Amino acid sequence: MRATKSHRATLTSLRVGRNLRWLGPFLGLLLLAVLLGSVPPVPAHAAVGYDSQELAFLELINQYRAEQGRAPLALSGQLSLTAERHSSDMAKYGFFSHVSEQSDYYPVGSHSWDRMRLDGYDAAHTTGENLGAGMAEAASALSAWKGSPTHNSNMLDPGEGSNRTVWRVIGIARALDPSTGVWYWTTEFGTAPDGSDGQPPATPDDAANPSFTDVPATHPYAPAVAQLAERNVVDGYTDGSFGLNDPLLRQQFTKLAVNALGYTPSEADRCVFPDVDSSGPASLYPDNYIGFAWSRGIVEGNPNGLFAPLEPVSRAQAISMVVRAVSWVEPGRLAPPSVAFNGPWGEFSPIHSGNVRIAAYNGLLQGLPLAQLDPWGRMPRGEIAQILFNLSQL
């Protein structure tokens, strides 16, 4: 499950080499252009597919290059394999770096050129790499990279005059961390065709109606999951399942709620709860996300002064977070319930009953079997998808 497509903030964070410079919320960007001596390739044996956003990025970057007088890039299956593997590693292991910190495919410490070489790209000695985290759509990725001089230069062939490096091929991939809703993008640039480049496939992998192995068409949440997946609002796991019954932790749902609004915190959003781990300056999750949400009234702590970040989020807590978040971003969007309207679970909580009434009155809980559900029970991904779908219909 990932952030919604409607971004209310479009600034970025940028890291080049070891220098970190914050430019604003929600998007994380990295650039690496490398010029190294050639090394012998090791051929790869995996094939890649492309989803609609990856193919859209190819079209968008070539349009942009044409506007700037640059030749179009051919889509390289070889470089896309490397991009796909690195994005997958970042999403699975929760890091964001040009260097492989953990990997299912490469030795720890591998740089972009090492990964390309190991995957069999002959011209790994002259290559470039852009990384991004947080943007779900191709247009958002391109816009963010255009706004960064170094990333922009990499997309338009870095260097000047006779020292300009002219790219001829590109590899494109994105991968989702379903526990946090964050997309990780990798684009690889190369100077030499590799035999796998050419025209993109006529039909992207996700062109058909999205389906998941554990979401039968007869399931009550199937229409919501399918429509949100088709619009890139939610996604599933790499094994093809959606995880209808999988819970989210309180810290995970907090990050999902903040990202869904199109915001990202900063180090200034300090967390007041002593049981939340401090991520330090290298990361904003979980402490700064929780600090951001708490300072804006989106989340609250427990009466004992703790946040319980590693506890599964309950239905009551998740519904309250959604109502508070919408009310903070767009006051008045949710209509107050009439006096005669009773909430589905009655006055079960002085903290959450009012928010549940607001959610139910505005149709956010439509499609949930409320009479069968415990407000204090864990809220699974399927129910969260239904609520997000209902919210999108307001």
Coordinates of C-alpha atoms in Angstrom, one line a residue, residues 27-204:
L27 CA 10.6 13.0 -2.2
G28 CA 14.1 11.6 -1.7
L29 CA 16.6 11.7 -4.5
L30 CA 20.0 10.4 -5.2
L31 CA 22.4 10.9 -8.1
L32 CA 25.5 9.0 -9.1
A33 CA 27.5 9.5 -12.4
V34 CA 30.6 7.3 -12.5
L35 CA 33.6 7.0 -14.7
L36 CA 35.7 3.9 -13.9
G37 CA 38.0 1.5 -15.7
S38 CA 36.3 -1.4 -17.5
V39 CA 35.9 -4.8 -15.8
P40 CA 34.9 -8.2 -17.2
P41 CA 31.1 -8.7 -17.3
V42 CA 29.3 -11.6 -15.7
P43 CA 26.1 -12.3 -17.7
A44 CA 22.7 -12.3 -16.0
H45 CA 20.0 -14.7 -16.8
A46 CA 16.8 -12.9 -15.5
A47 CA 14.3 -11.1 -17.7
V48 CA 12.4 -8.0 -16.6
G49 CA 9.0 -6.7 -17.3
Y50 CA 7.7 -3.1 -17.1
D51 CA 4.7 -1.6 -15.4
S52 CA 2.8 1.3 -16.8
Q53 CA 4.6 4.0 -14.8
E54 CA 8.0 2.7 -15.8
L55 CA 7.0 2.8 -19.5
A56 CA 5.5 6.3 -18.9
F57 CA 8.8 7.4 -17.5
L58 CA 10.6 6.3 -20.7
E59 CA 8.2 8.4 -22.8
L60 CA 8.4 11.4 -20.5
I61 CA 12.2 11.5 -20.3
N62 CA 12.6 11.1 -24.1
Q63 CA 10.1 14.0 -24.6
Y64 CA 12.1 16.1 -22.2
R65 CA 15.4 15.2 -23.9
A66 CA 13.9 16.1 -27.3
E67 CA 12.9 19.5 -25.9
Q68 CA 16.5 20.0 -24.8
G69 CA 18.0 18.9 -28.1
R70 CA 19.1 15.5 -26.8
A71 CA 18.6 12.2 -28.6
P72 CA 16.1 9.6 -27.3
L73 CA 17.2 6.8 -25.1
A74 CA 16.6 3.2 -25.9
L75 CA 15.1 1.0 -23.1
S76 CA 17.8 -1.5 -22.0
G77 CA 16.6 -4.8 -20.6
Q78 CA 20.1 -5.3 -19.2
L79 CA 20.2 -2.0 -17.3
S80 CA 16.6 -2.4 -16.3
L81 CA 17.5 -5.7 -14.6
T82 CA 20.1 -4.0 -12.5
A83 CA 17.6 -1.2 -11.7
E84 CA 14.9 -3.6 -10.8
R85 CA 17.2 -5.6 -8.5
H86 CA 18.5 -2.5 -6.7
S87 CA 15.0 -1.0 -6.2
S88 CA 13.8 -4.3 -4.9
D89 CA 16.7 -4.5 -2.4
M90 CA 16.1 -0.9 -1.2
A91 CA 12.4 -1.7 -0.7
K92 CA 12.9 -5.0 1.0
Y93 CA 15.7 -4.0 3.3
G94 CA 14.7 -0.4 4.0
F95 CA 17.8 1.5 2.8
F96 CA 18.3 4.3 0.3
S97 CA 21.8 4.5 -1.1
H98 CA 23.8 3.9 -4.3
V99 CA 25.8 1.3 -2.3
S100 CA 24.1 -2.0 -1.6
E101 CA 23.7 -2.3 2.2
Q102 CA 21.8 -5.6 1.9
S103 CA 21.0 -7.5 -1.2
D104 CA 19.5 -10.7 -2.6
Y105 CA 21.7 -10.3 -5.7
Y106 CA 25.0 -8.4 -5.0
P107 CA 27.8 -8.4 -2.4
V108 CA 27.3 -5.9 0.3
G109 CA 29.1 -2.7 -0.6
S110 CA 28.5 -3.0 -4.3
H111 CA 28.3 0.3 -6.2
S112 CA 26.1 1.0 -9.2
W113 CA 28.9 0.1 -11.6
D114 CA 29.6 -3.1 -9.7
R115 CA 26.0 -4.1 -10.0
M116 CA 25.9 -3.4 -13.7
R117 CA 29.1 -5.3 -14.3
L118 CA 27.8 -8.3 -12.3
D119 CA 24.6 -8.3 -14.3
G120 CA 26.6 -8.4 -17.6
Y121 CA 26.6 -4.8 -18.9
D122 CA 29.9 -4.5 -20.9
A123 CA 30.1 -0.7 -20.6
A124 CA 29.8 -0.5 -16.8
H125 CA 32.9 1.7 -16.8
T126 CA 30.9 4.7 -18.0
T127 CA 27.4 4.8 -16.4
G128 CA 25.1 6.9 -14.4
E129 CA 22.4 6.3 -11.8
N130 CA 19.5 8.3 -10.4
L131 CA 17.6 7.1 -7.3
G132 CA 14.3 8.3 -5.9
A133 CA 12.1 7.4 -3.0
G134 CA 8.5 8.4 -2.2
M135 CA 7.2 9.3 -5.7
A136 CA 4.7 6.8 -7.1
E137 CA 4.2 8.2 -10.5
A138 CA 6.5 8.7 -13.4
A139 CA 5.6 12.4 -13.8
S140 CA 6.4 13.0 -10.2
A141 CA 9.8 11.3 -10.5
L142 CA 10.7 13.3 -13.6
S143 CA 9.6 16.6 -12.1
A144 CA 11.6 16.0 -8.9
W145 CA 14.7 15.1 -10.9
K146 CA 14.3 18.1 -13.2
G147 CA 14.2 20.3 -10.1
S148 CA 17.6 19.1 -9.0
P149 CA 20.5 20.5 -11.1
T150 CA 22.7 17.3 -10.6
H151 CA 19.8 14.9 -11.4
N152 CA 18.7 17.0 -14.3
S153 CA 22.2 17.0 -15.7
N154 CA 22.3 13.3 -15.5
M155 CA 19.1 12.9 -17.5
L156 CA 20.4 15.3 -20.2
D157 CA 23.9 13.8 -20.6
P158 CA 26.3 15.1 -17.9
G159 CA 29.3 17.4 -18.7
E160 CA 29.9 20.2 -21.2
G161 CA 31.3 20.4 -24.7
S162 CA 33.8 17.7 -25.6
N163 CA 33.6 16.4 -22.0
R164 CA 29.9 15.6 -22.2
T165 CA 28.9 12.0 -21.6
V166 CA 26.2 11.0 -24.1
W167 CA 23.8 8.4 -22.9
R168 CA 22.3 6.0 -25.4
V169 CA 20.3 3.6 -23.2
I170 CA 18.4 3.6 -20.0
G171 CA 17.2 1.1 -17.5
I172 CA 14.1 1.9 -15.4
A173 CA 12.5 0.2 -12.4
R174 CA 10.5 1.0 -9.3
A175 CA 9.7 -1.2 -6.3
L176 CA 7.3 -0.8 -3.4
D177 CA 7.8 -1.4 0.3
P178 CA 4.2 -2.4 1.2
S179 CA 4.8 -2.0 4.9
T180 CA 5.5 1.7 4.6
G181 CA 3.9 2.6 1.2
V182 CA 7.2 4.0 -0.2
W183 CA 8.2 3.5 -3.8
Y184 CA 11.9 3.2 -4.7
W185 CA 12.9 4.3 -8.2
T186 CA 16.2 3.4 -9.9
T187 CA 17.2 4.7 -13.4
E188 CA 20.5 3.5 -14.9
F189 CA 22.2 5.3 -17.8
G190 CA 24.6 3.8 -20.2
T191 CA 26.7 4.8 -23.3
A192 CA 26.5 1.6 -25.2
P193 CA 23.7 -0.7 -26.5
D194 CA 23.8 -4.2 -25.0
G195 CA 21.7 -6.2 -27.4
S196 CA 18.7 -6.1 -25.1
D197 CA 17.7 -2.5 -25.9
G198 CA 14.9 -1.5 -28.3
Q199 CA 11.2 -0.7 -28.3
P200 CA 9.3 -1.0 -25.1
P201 CA 6.6 -3.7 -24.9
A202 CA 3.2 -2.7 -26.4
T203 CA 1.4 -3.8 -23.2
P204 CA 2.8 -3.1 -19.7

